[in-house]
XYZ file of C-alpha atoms in Angstrom:
563
model
C 10.162 -25.651 -55.514
C 6.569 -24.730 -56.191
C 5.179 -23.016 -59.222
C 4.035 -19.403 -58.865
C 0.573 -20.788 -59.842
C -0.446 -22.764 -56.901
C -4.227 -22.683 -57.190
C -5.797 -21.282 -60.395
C -9.600 -21.132 -60.311
C -9.994 -23.406 -63.302
C -8.131 -26.244 -61.459
C -10.588 -25.904 -58.579
C -13.522 -26.249 -60.873
C -12.050 -29.331 -62.549
C -11.560 -31.005 -59.253
C -15.167 -30.346 -58.230
C -16.412 -31.520 -61.542
C -14.635 -34.893 -61.182
C -16.421 -35.502 -57.896
C -19.748 -34.364 -59.312
C -19.511 -36.671 -62.310
C -19.220 -39.754 -60.101
C -21.969 -38.371 -57.886
C -24.436 -37.806 -60.677
C -23.829 -40.933 -62.616
C -23.761 -42.972 -59.507
C -27.432 -42.474 -58.608
C -29.183 -42.136 -62.075
C -29.056 -44.507 -65.004
C -28.832 -43.187 -68.539
C -31.329 -44.268 -71.068
C -30.755 -43.902 -74.805
C -33.209 -44.149 -77.654
C -33.093 -43.554 -81.443
C -32.854 -41.765 -83.723
C -29.512 -40.697 -82.624
C -26.896 -37.997 -83.276
C -23.677 -39.673 -84.575
C -21.511 -37.468 -82.228
C -23.295 -38.970 -79.172
C -22.062 -42.449 -80.109
C -18.507 -41.793 -81.239
C -17.020 -42.877 -77.967
C -18.175 -46.474 -78.595
C -16.586 -46.765 -81.960
C -13.011 -47.871 -82.473
C -10.595 -45.403 -80.861
C -8.592 -44.756 -84.018
C -11.840 -43.568 -85.667
C -13.591 -41.733 -82.875
C -10.968 -39.924 -80.908
C -9.428 -37.761 -83.707
C -12.986 -36.508 -84.383
C -13.775 -35.992 -80.678
C -10.404 -34.151 -80.141
C -11.252 -31.781 -83.028
C -14.730 -31.065 -81.591
C -13.800 -30.754 -77.849
C -11.055 -29.623 -75.687
C -10.348 -28.958 -71.929
C -11.980 -25.559 -72.322
C -15.292 -27.343 -72.654
C -15.040 -28.265 -68.987
C -16.195 -24.758 -68.059
C -19.932 -23.970 -67.708
C -21.686 -21.007 -69.217
C -23.981 -18.674 -67.159
C -27.305 -18.655 -68.762
C -29.252 -16.569 -66.169
C -31.048 -16.751 -62.804
C -34.219 -18.583 -61.984
C -36.218 -16.034 -59.880
C -39.615 -16.094 -58.064
C -42.588 -14.983 -60.173
C -40.518 -14.665 -63.368
C -40.676 -17.453 -65.970
C -39.179 -15.321 -68.737
C -35.628 -16.794 -68.459
C -34.986 -18.551 -71.720
C -31.849 -20.020 -73.389
C -30.599 -22.529 -75.926
C -28.905 -25.530 -74.447
C -26.372 -28.024 -75.767
C -28.944 -30.689 -76.270
C -32.276 -28.999 -75.796
C -32.696 -25.847 -77.855
C -35.736 -24.376 -75.984
C -35.405 -23.988 -72.260
C -37.205 -21.899 -69.557
C -36.699 -21.729 -65.783
C -38.437 -20.152 -62.744
C -38.444 -20.463 -58.997
C -41.161 -21.235 -56.508
C -40.878 -20.705 -52.812
C -42.260 -23.302 -50.442
C -42.049 -24.537 -46.877
C -42.311 -28.300 -47.094
C -39.682 -28.652 -44.412
C -41.646 -26.512 -41.853
C -38.445 -24.451 -41.167
C -38.427 -20.717 -40.468
C -37.542 -19.612 -44.063
C -38.612 -22.813 -45.871
C -37.136 -23.853 -49.224
C -37.836 -23.682 -52.806
C -38.390 -25.527 -56.195
C -36.556 -24.754 -59.378
C -38.708 -25.603 -62.469
C -36.792 -26.234 -65.656
C -38.780 -26.944 -68.771
C -36.629 -28.351 -71.556
C -37.803 -28.972 -75.210
C -36.711 -29.432 -78.785
C -33.722 -31.741 -78.313
C -31.392 -32.086 -81.365
C -31.375 -35.845 -80.838
C -32.815 -38.569 -78.657
C -29.419 -39.591 -77.298
C -28.240 -36.138 -76.001
C -28.498 -34.649 -72.650
C -27.768 -31.344 -70.861
C -25.779 -30.987 -67.565
C -26.465 -28.059 -65.369
C -24.898 -26.392 -62.286
C -27.121 -24.362 -59.819
C -25.638 -21.901 -57.486
C -26.137 -19.228 -54.855
C -23.544 -17.696 -52.562
C -24.395 -20.428 -50.023
C -24.583 -23.666 -52.038
C -23.852 -25.402 -55.423
C -25.714 -28.501 -56.755
C -25.915 -30.260 -59.988
C -28.514 -32.084 -62.304
C -28.858 -33.290 -65.854
C -31.767 -33.816 -68.196
C -32.362 -36.042 -71.221
C -36.291 -35.959 -71.406
C -38.281 -33.260 -72.950
C -40.557 -32.145 -70.291
C -40.727 -30.020 -67.153
C -38.183 -30.992 -64.413
C -37.927 -29.795 -60.874
C -35.006 -29.416 -58.464
C -35.934 -29.343 -54.806
C -34.115 -27.216 -52.243
C -35.398 -28.476 -48.997
C -34.329 -25.599 -46.723
C -32.470 -22.256 -47.246
C -29.303 -21.659 -45.261
C -31.031 -19.152 -42.929
C -32.307 -15.636 -43.579
C -29.286 -14.486 -45.623
C -29.747 -17.064 -48.407
C -33.518 -16.585 -48.308
C -33.163 -12.800 -48.792
C -30.499 -13.242 -51.412
C -32.476 -15.710 -53.563
C -35.642 -13.646 -53.108
C -33.815 -10.665 -54.593
C -31.386 -12.275 -57.036
C -32.688 -15.747 -57.710
C -30.624 -18.994 -58.274
C -27.837 -18.852 -60.854
C -27.894 -21.457 -63.642
C -24.755 -22.691 -65.543
C -24.815 -24.940 -68.572
C -22.100 -27.383 -69.416
C -22.049 -26.132 -72.955
C -20.302 -29.163 -74.550
C -23.010 -31.533 -73.413
C -22.422 -34.964 -71.921
C -19.952 -36.424 -74.372
C -18.176 -33.216 -74.977
C -17.825 -32.579 -71.216
C -16.582 -36.158 -70.496
C -14.188 -35.955 -73.488
C -12.765 -32.620 -72.272
C -12.276 -34.089 -68.815
C -10.276 -36.869 -70.225
C -8.246 -34.376 -72.252
C -7.222 -32.464 -69.019
C -5.880 -35.515 -67.201
C -2.621 -35.771 -69.223
C -1.813 -32.167 -68.520
C -0.864 -33.211 -65.019
C 1.041 -36.423 -65.895
C 4.753 -36.608 -65.560
C 5.214 -38.232 -68.942
C 6.056 -37.389 -72.483
C 2.341 -37.607 -73.162
C 1.688 -35.017 -70.600
C 4.346 -32.710 -72.087
C 2.996 -33.050 -75.553
C -0.622 -32.377 -74.181
C 0.555 -29.242 -72.498
C 2.248 -27.885 -75.575
C -0.645 -28.851 -77.817
C -3.040 -27.014 -75.345
C -0.918 -23.838 -75.538
C -0.785 -24.004 -79.265
C -4.451 -24.429 -79.724
C -5.865 -21.997 -77.082
C -3.095 -19.307 -76.974
C -1.750 -19.614 -80.517
C 1.671 -20.142 -79.001
C 4.487 -21.224 -81.261
C 7.328 -23.609 -80.290
C 10.365 -23.550 -82.536
C 13.084 -26.142 -82.321
C 16.219 -24.604 -80.713
C 19.612 -25.250 -82.454
C 21.835 -27.317 -80.364
C 23.281 -27.008 -77.773
C 19.902 -26.686 -76.138
C 21.352 -25.443 -72.889
C 23.231 -22.039 -72.911
C 26.245 -22.119 -70.576
C 26.236 -18.855 -68.682
C 28.964 -18.333 -66.042
C 27.932 -17.153 -62.637
C 30.094 -14.063 -63.129
C 27.751 -12.979 -65.866
C 24.667 -12.717 -63.569
C 24.106 -9.558 -61.679
C 21.810 -8.332 -58.915
C 18.303 -7.611 -60.185
C 18.482 -10.038 -63.108
C 15.131 -11.615 -63.678
C 14.490 -15.392 -64.007
C 11.348 -16.550 -65.953
C 10.504 -20.235 -65.411
C 7.927 -22.206 -67.452
C 7.070 -25.772 -66.615
C 5.409 -28.122 -69.109
C 4.866 -31.468 -67.440
C 3.719 -33.039 -64.229
C 1.663 -31.438 -61.523
C 3.064 -27.931 -61.798
C 3.166 -28.226 -65.607
C -0.621 -28.702 -65.777
C -1.214 -25.973 -63.215
C 0.869 -23.483 -65.206
C -0.532 -24.381 -68.605
C -4.061 -23.606 -67.335
C -2.855 -20.467 -65.577
C -1.214 -19.262 -68.739
C -4.421 -19.753 -70.662
C -6.573 -17.953 -68.049
C -4.095 -15.069 -67.496
C -2.542 -14.660 -70.918
C 0.995 -15.113 -69.468
C 3.786 -17.274 -70.951
C 5.723 -17.950 -67.786
C 4.361 -19.562 -64.700
C 6.951 -18.670 -62.133
C 9.577 -15.979 -61.599
C 12.626 -15.358 -59.370
C 15.239 -12.642 -58.997
C 19.070 -12.902 -58.601
C 20.877 -10.919 -55.875
C 24.649 -10.667 -55.083
C 25.644 -10.020 -51.475
C 28.574 -7.819 -50.233
C 31.089 -10.544 -50.734
C 29.981 -11.118 -54.329
C 28.132 -14.465 -53.628
C 25.111 -15.124 -55.954
C 21.672 -15.748 -54.416
C 18.131 -16.430 -55.726
C 15.141 -14.822 -54.140
C 11.671 -16.179 -54.937
C 8.081 -16.257 -53.602
C 6.878 -19.878 -54.016
C 9.628 -22.038 -52.605
C 8.321 -25.191 -51.064
C 10.072 -25.733 -47.706
C 10.612 -29.069 -45.851
C 7.051 -28.963 -44.384
C 5.525 -28.567 -47.821
C 4.589 -24.928 -47.285
C 5.141 -22.350 -50.062
C 7.137 -19.514 -48.724
C 9.372 -16.583 -49.751
C 13.044 -17.730 -49.606
C 16.511 -16.475 -50.449
C 18.600 -19.417 -51.528
C 22.373 -19.791 -52.578
C 22.512 -19.966 -56.394
C 24.182 -23.370 -56.241
C 21.298 -24.867 -54.227
C 18.557 -23.325 -56.417
C 20.234 -24.335 -59.669
C 21.004 -27.852 -58.485
C 17.332 -28.433 -57.746
C 16.223 -27.107 -61.096
C 18.785 -29.301 -62.926
C 18.437 -32.628 -60.973
C 15.239 -32.611 -58.838
C 12.506 -30.643 -60.623
C 10.737 -33.243 -62.772
C 8.465 -30.729 -64.504
C 11.096 -30.078 -67.176
C 11.461 -26.347 -66.418
C 12.449 -23.976 -69.252
C 14.476 -21.161 -67.570
C 15.180 -17.763 -69.216
C 17.639 -15.292 -67.811
C 16.490 -11.682 -68.433
C 19.257 -9.317 -67.352
C 18.544 -5.780 -66.276
C 19.152 -3.038 -68.781
C 22.498 -1.297 -68.109
C 20.602 1.971 -67.272
C 18.377 0.118 -64.871
C 21.368 -1.737 -63.383
C 23.010 1.529 -62.659
C 19.948 2.705 -60.695
C 19.524 -0.633 -58.783
C 20.046 -0.072 -55.084
C 21.382 -3.478 -54.047
C 21.400 -2.647 -50.380
C 17.668 -1.640 -50.311
C 16.792 -4.884 -52.438
C 18.593 -7.028 -49.902
C 16.794 -5.355 -46.987
C 13.425 -5.941 -48.600
C 14.182 -9.559 -49.572
C 15.397 -10.444 -46.047
C 12.406 -8.722 -44.504
C 10.041 -10.933 -46.470
C 12.080 -14.171 -46.060
C 10.146 -17.056 -44.707
C 6.733 -15.372 -45.055
C 4.029 -17.362 -46.857
C 3.513 -17.223 -50.514
C 1.165 -14.442 -51.749
C -2.065 -16.317 -52.065
C -3.993 -13.269 -51.093
C -3.256 -11.374 -54.171
C -2.527 -14.158 -56.615
C -5.763 -14.010 -58.566
C -6.130 -10.215 -58.252
C -2.940 -9.370 -60.284
C -4.727 -10.144 -63.587
C -8.315 -9.097 -62.862
C -8.092 -5.325 -63.524
C -11.054 -4.235 -65.493
C -14.875 -4.811 -65.044
C -14.924 -7.345 -67.950
C -12.674 -8.856 -70.534
C -10.350 -10.309 -67.851
C -11.001 -13.928 -68.730
C -11.101 -16.106 -71.918
C -14.745 -17.284 -72.518
C -16.649 -18.958 -70.943
C -14.979 -17.783 -67.816
C -16.692 -14.779 -66.299
C -17.366 -13.082 -62.875
C -20.527 -15.385 -62.375
C -18.463 -18.550 -62.728
C -15.626 -17.131 -60.565
C -18.086 -16.430 -57.711
C -19.663 -19.923 -58.085
C -16.244 -21.649 -57.967
C -15.401 -19.512 -54.906
C -18.587 -20.601 -53.201
C -17.898 -24.269 -53.795
C -14.346 -24.041 -52.543
C -15.512 -22.035 -49.545
C -17.456 -25.165 -48.505
C -14.811 -27.656 -49.296
C -11.692 -25.870 -47.897
C -12.873 -22.752 -45.935
C -9.320 -22.013 -44.639
C -7.868 -22.221 -48.082
C -10.621 -20.021 -49.457
C -9.780 -17.421 -46.718
C -6.178 -17.327 -48.007
C -7.185 -17.073 -51.595
C -9.919 -14.476 -51.697
C -11.986 -13.962 -48.430
C -9.472 -11.664 -46.646
C -8.523 -9.952 -49.898
C -12.214 -9.128 -50.710
C -12.662 -7.823 -47.157
C -9.763 -5.494 -47.797
C -11.519 -4.163 -51.020
C -14.751 -3.645 -49.020
C -13.089 -2.129 -46.068
C -14.664 -4.777 -43.815
C -13.236 -7.475 -41.611
C -14.110 -11.100 -41.021
C -16.891 -11.474 -43.484
C -17.246 -14.837 -45.100
C -17.752 -15.225 -48.869
C -21.688 -15.330 -48.709
C -21.683 -12.191 -46.625
C -19.136 -10.531 -48.801
C -21.427 -11.127 -51.830
C -24.504 -9.771 -49.962
C -22.501 -6.801 -48.811
C -21.459 -6.068 -52.378
C -25.031 -6.149 -53.585
C -26.138 -3.770 -50.727
C -23.578 -1.276 -51.846
C -24.952 -1.353 -55.436
C -21.803 -2.943 -56.784
C -21.330 -5.745 -59.168
C -19.098 -8.617 -58.135
C -17.024 -7.833 -61.283
C -16.376 -4.332 -59.840
C -15.301 -5.764 -56.520
C -12.751 -8.063 -58.059
C -11.134 -5.363 -60.076
C -10.235 -3.053 -57.200
C -6.466 -2.763 -57.297
C -4.298 -4.350 -54.642
C -2.455 -1.805 -52.401
C 1.190 -2.430 -51.619
C 0.768 -1.456 -47.951
C -2.071 -3.854 -47.225
C -1.055 -6.275 -44.348
C -2.974 -9.551 -44.023
C -3.410 -11.767 -40.956
C -0.272 -13.626 -41.975
C 1.824 -10.516 -42.947
C 2.389 -8.800 -46.322
C 1.324 -10.847 -49.278
C 3.225 -11.092 -52.497
C 2.831 -13.670 -55.305
C 6.067 -14.520 -57.262
C 6.020 -11.645 -59.696
C 4.594 -9.132 -57.160
C 7.522 -10.009 -54.854
C 10.083 -9.144 -57.624
C 8.202 -5.900 -58.556
C 8.120 -4.884 -55.020
C 11.792 -5.555 -54.661
C 12.527 -3.519 -57.879
C 10.381 -0.775 -56.362
C 12.395 -0.762 -53.131
C 15.612 -0.818 -55.167
C 14.662 2.433 -56.884
C 13.843 1.239 -60.356
C 10.456 2.883 -60.388
C 11.598 6.280 -59.133
C 10.506 9.057 -59.371
C 6.933 7.440 -59.786
C 7.236 4.784 -57.059
C 4.532 6.503 -54.895
C 2.132 6.183 -57.753
C 2.670 2.506 -58.509
C 0.907 -0.527 -56.960
C 3.015 -3.382 -58.114
C 0.427 -6.134 -58.092
C -1.768 -4.202 -60.560
C -0.783 -1.436 -62.955
C -4.357 -0.504 -63.970
C -3.231 2.859 -65.221
C 0.055 3.197 -67.053
C 2.182 6.408 -67.316
C 5.134 6.964 -69.530
C 7.333 9.679 -70.716
C 6.381 11.049 -74.211
C 8.921 13.727 -74.749
C 10.073 16.828 -72.879
C 7.224 18.225 -70.714
C 4.949 15.456 -71.962
C 3.421 12.404 -70.238
C 1.335 9.658 -71.938
C -1.448 8.105 -69.763
C -2.825 4.766 -70.867
C -5.785 2.831 -69.413
C -8.399 0.269 -70.363
C -12.182 0.366 -70.096
C -14.899 -2.286 -70.673
C -17.301 0.484 -71.815
C -16.622 1.005 -75.531
C -18.242 4.438 -75.401
C -15.909 5.686 -72.751
C -14.065 8.861 -74.125
C -10.239 8.957 -74.310
C -9.863 12.153 -72.349
C -7.713 12.991 -69.278
C -8.450 15.995 -67.064
C -5.563 17.231 -64.992
C -4.299 19.933 -62.720
C -1.998 20.606 -59.806
C -4.669 20.495 -57.081
C -6.703 17.437 -56.062
C -10.230 17.631 -57.598
C -9.431 20.771 -59.588
C -8.829 19.964 -63.146
C -7.654 23.077 -65.108
C -6.578 21.273 -68.238
C -8.048 18.598 -70.482
C -6.407 16.472 -73.254
C -7.992 14.294 -75.924
C -6.313 11.123 -77.018
C -7.174 8.035 -79.092
C -8.149 4.383 -78.575
C -7.906 0.955 -80.023
C -8.909 -2.621 -79.277
C -7.971 -6.081 -80.581
C -8.963 -9.717 -80.713
C -6.846 -12.603 -79.605
C -8.221 -16.246 -79.890
C -11.329 -16.260 -77.546
C -10.183 -12.931 -76.099
C -11.480 -9.486 -77.044
C -9.742 -6.634 -75.443
C -11.473 -3.708 -73.736
C -11.173 -0.180 -75.166
C -7.439 0.747 -74.824
C -6.976 4.533 -74.373
C -3.786 6.518 -74.914
C -3.743 10.282 -74.080
C -0.719 12.608 -73.983
C -0.899 15.490 -71.565
C 1.143 18.630 -71.996
C 2.749 21.033 -71.162
C 3.885 19.962 -67.794
C 6.187 21.625 -65.241
C 9.224 19.704 -64.113
C 9.298 18.168 -60.576
C 5.582 18.912 -60.113
C 2.665 16.611 -58.831
C -0.294 16.614 -61.053
C -3.659 15.028 -60.254
C -5.681 13.495 -63.068
C -8.754 11.378 -63.929
C -9.430 9.365 -67.018
C -12.547 9.236 -69.084
C -14.262 12.103 -67.306
C -14.892 10.157 -64.073
C -13.398 8.958 -60.830
C -11.102 7.586 -59.443
C -8.338 10.320 -59.173
C -4.666 9.422 -59.770
C -1.504 11.403 -59.250
C 1.915 11.595 -60.953
C 5.116 13.397 -60.391
C 7.083 14.785 -63.309
C 10.897 14.241 -63.463
C 13.165 17.118 -62.311
C 14.490 19.300 -65.085
C 18.177 18.898 -64.182
C 18.142 15.075 -64.318
C 17.835 13.403 -67.781
C 16.056 10.014 -67.186
C 15.828 6.943 -69.495
C 13.649 4.217 -67.975
C 10.882 1.712 -68.753
C 8.061 0.322 -66.637
C 6.355 -2.873 -67.634
C 3.022 -3.854 -66.248
C 0.231 -6.468 -66.668
C -3.105 -5.434 -67.976
C -4.532 -8.930 -67.678
C -4.524 -10.229 -71.307
C -4.268 -6.601 -72.587
C -0.684 -6.092 -71.271
């Protein structure tokens, strides 16, 4: 059984970084001179002395680079402070040393004012068509040669946007120490389990309380009903490491989910997206409870923690078991929802990631992976990004260029919500939780608002706020955006306007966007209303409940970390 988190972007970068470290240090020798910074020589001291200090200063988070700017032609005003060198400038010069049609270029980087003679800075340089690396430990002007652009497309892109520069902000020692700290997350050992727990405690402020014995709750099969939710968290081994980093990136506390179903004869089954079949392919599967449970008890070496979350009695009464089974069987044996996996938590222009993750880094990691595993990249984002652009068959570099042509930021492209009716080249795509929410939608749990809900991304939330009242909630990255909702019964014609309030919060490295809540009233029963938030598009619609049918319900969605 695979985890729901098969390929987080952070893991991709870690793999690439491991390769790059060996490449870089294999062809250049490091030279040290004094005076030195004590932190730079900690690793050569006895382990009992040095490692507690290094662990307090660095962590796996330090593997991530920080975007410092773009080196562009004719502009040497790009300045930043590095981890080693505090004064840095960069600019780009076009040349044609190769004699090719579009030539190449030289990136000039001038570094100065190092905090010690033993430190160095590591950098990543990226365009939509290439990613390369270099490091500097001498105060002077350095150059990075790009012999030849990848045709007209890269030439035009660089001429307009320049070459993106990323700094490994922890420096050489910090980065290598962070890399070492990541390794145990994936080991199937007690050390690995402790490392995963420590990571979640440090970076998500997660708390772990000792359970009273017995540690396993004995629940009989008879107590489990159709629609009951299973939340699975793995904390050791390959999937434990994946899930830990996924939790940190997305703000979630479970890495995989499944749902229970009973057939017409009362037999219990488990449906999930992310089951690894005999060929090693992650698929959607409907399995007998005994088979699923036996695997988790005896064969899953990731030490899974499984929580059974029963449906509320009111929701259970609404649950259409026949419709749920029809949906589950229609999706059985289709591939796992890689196409929408990363888009279910990217739902606003910014504030989707814990620093230093940002859209610049996401685009660069996508670029690297596009070169290493193009077919894998197509599954993870190329086809999904084409859907968002309304195009077909564009590769990632062309997607980035097309986004720029339309005057959009890449952040804006990433946040376009997934639509439930999108069909990809390999069929409909649902990640583990999207599969369950779609099943709930088909089973009637989201009625009467099912037509207004896209299960992979609840960017705008609607809830009852009393008789003839509805509360509309949404998040914006723009702190100046007003908390107003304009609404009416005709599309584009807003005859009423309501003013609400807003709030925001900080959580570890994360700062939320502006969270708006506005109540609209009075509303007629069983009526469709069109509305827009913050005085600008897009337009949404909702349908009020019928007057003669009292309803008690709840809808839970994910607003990235703000959920």
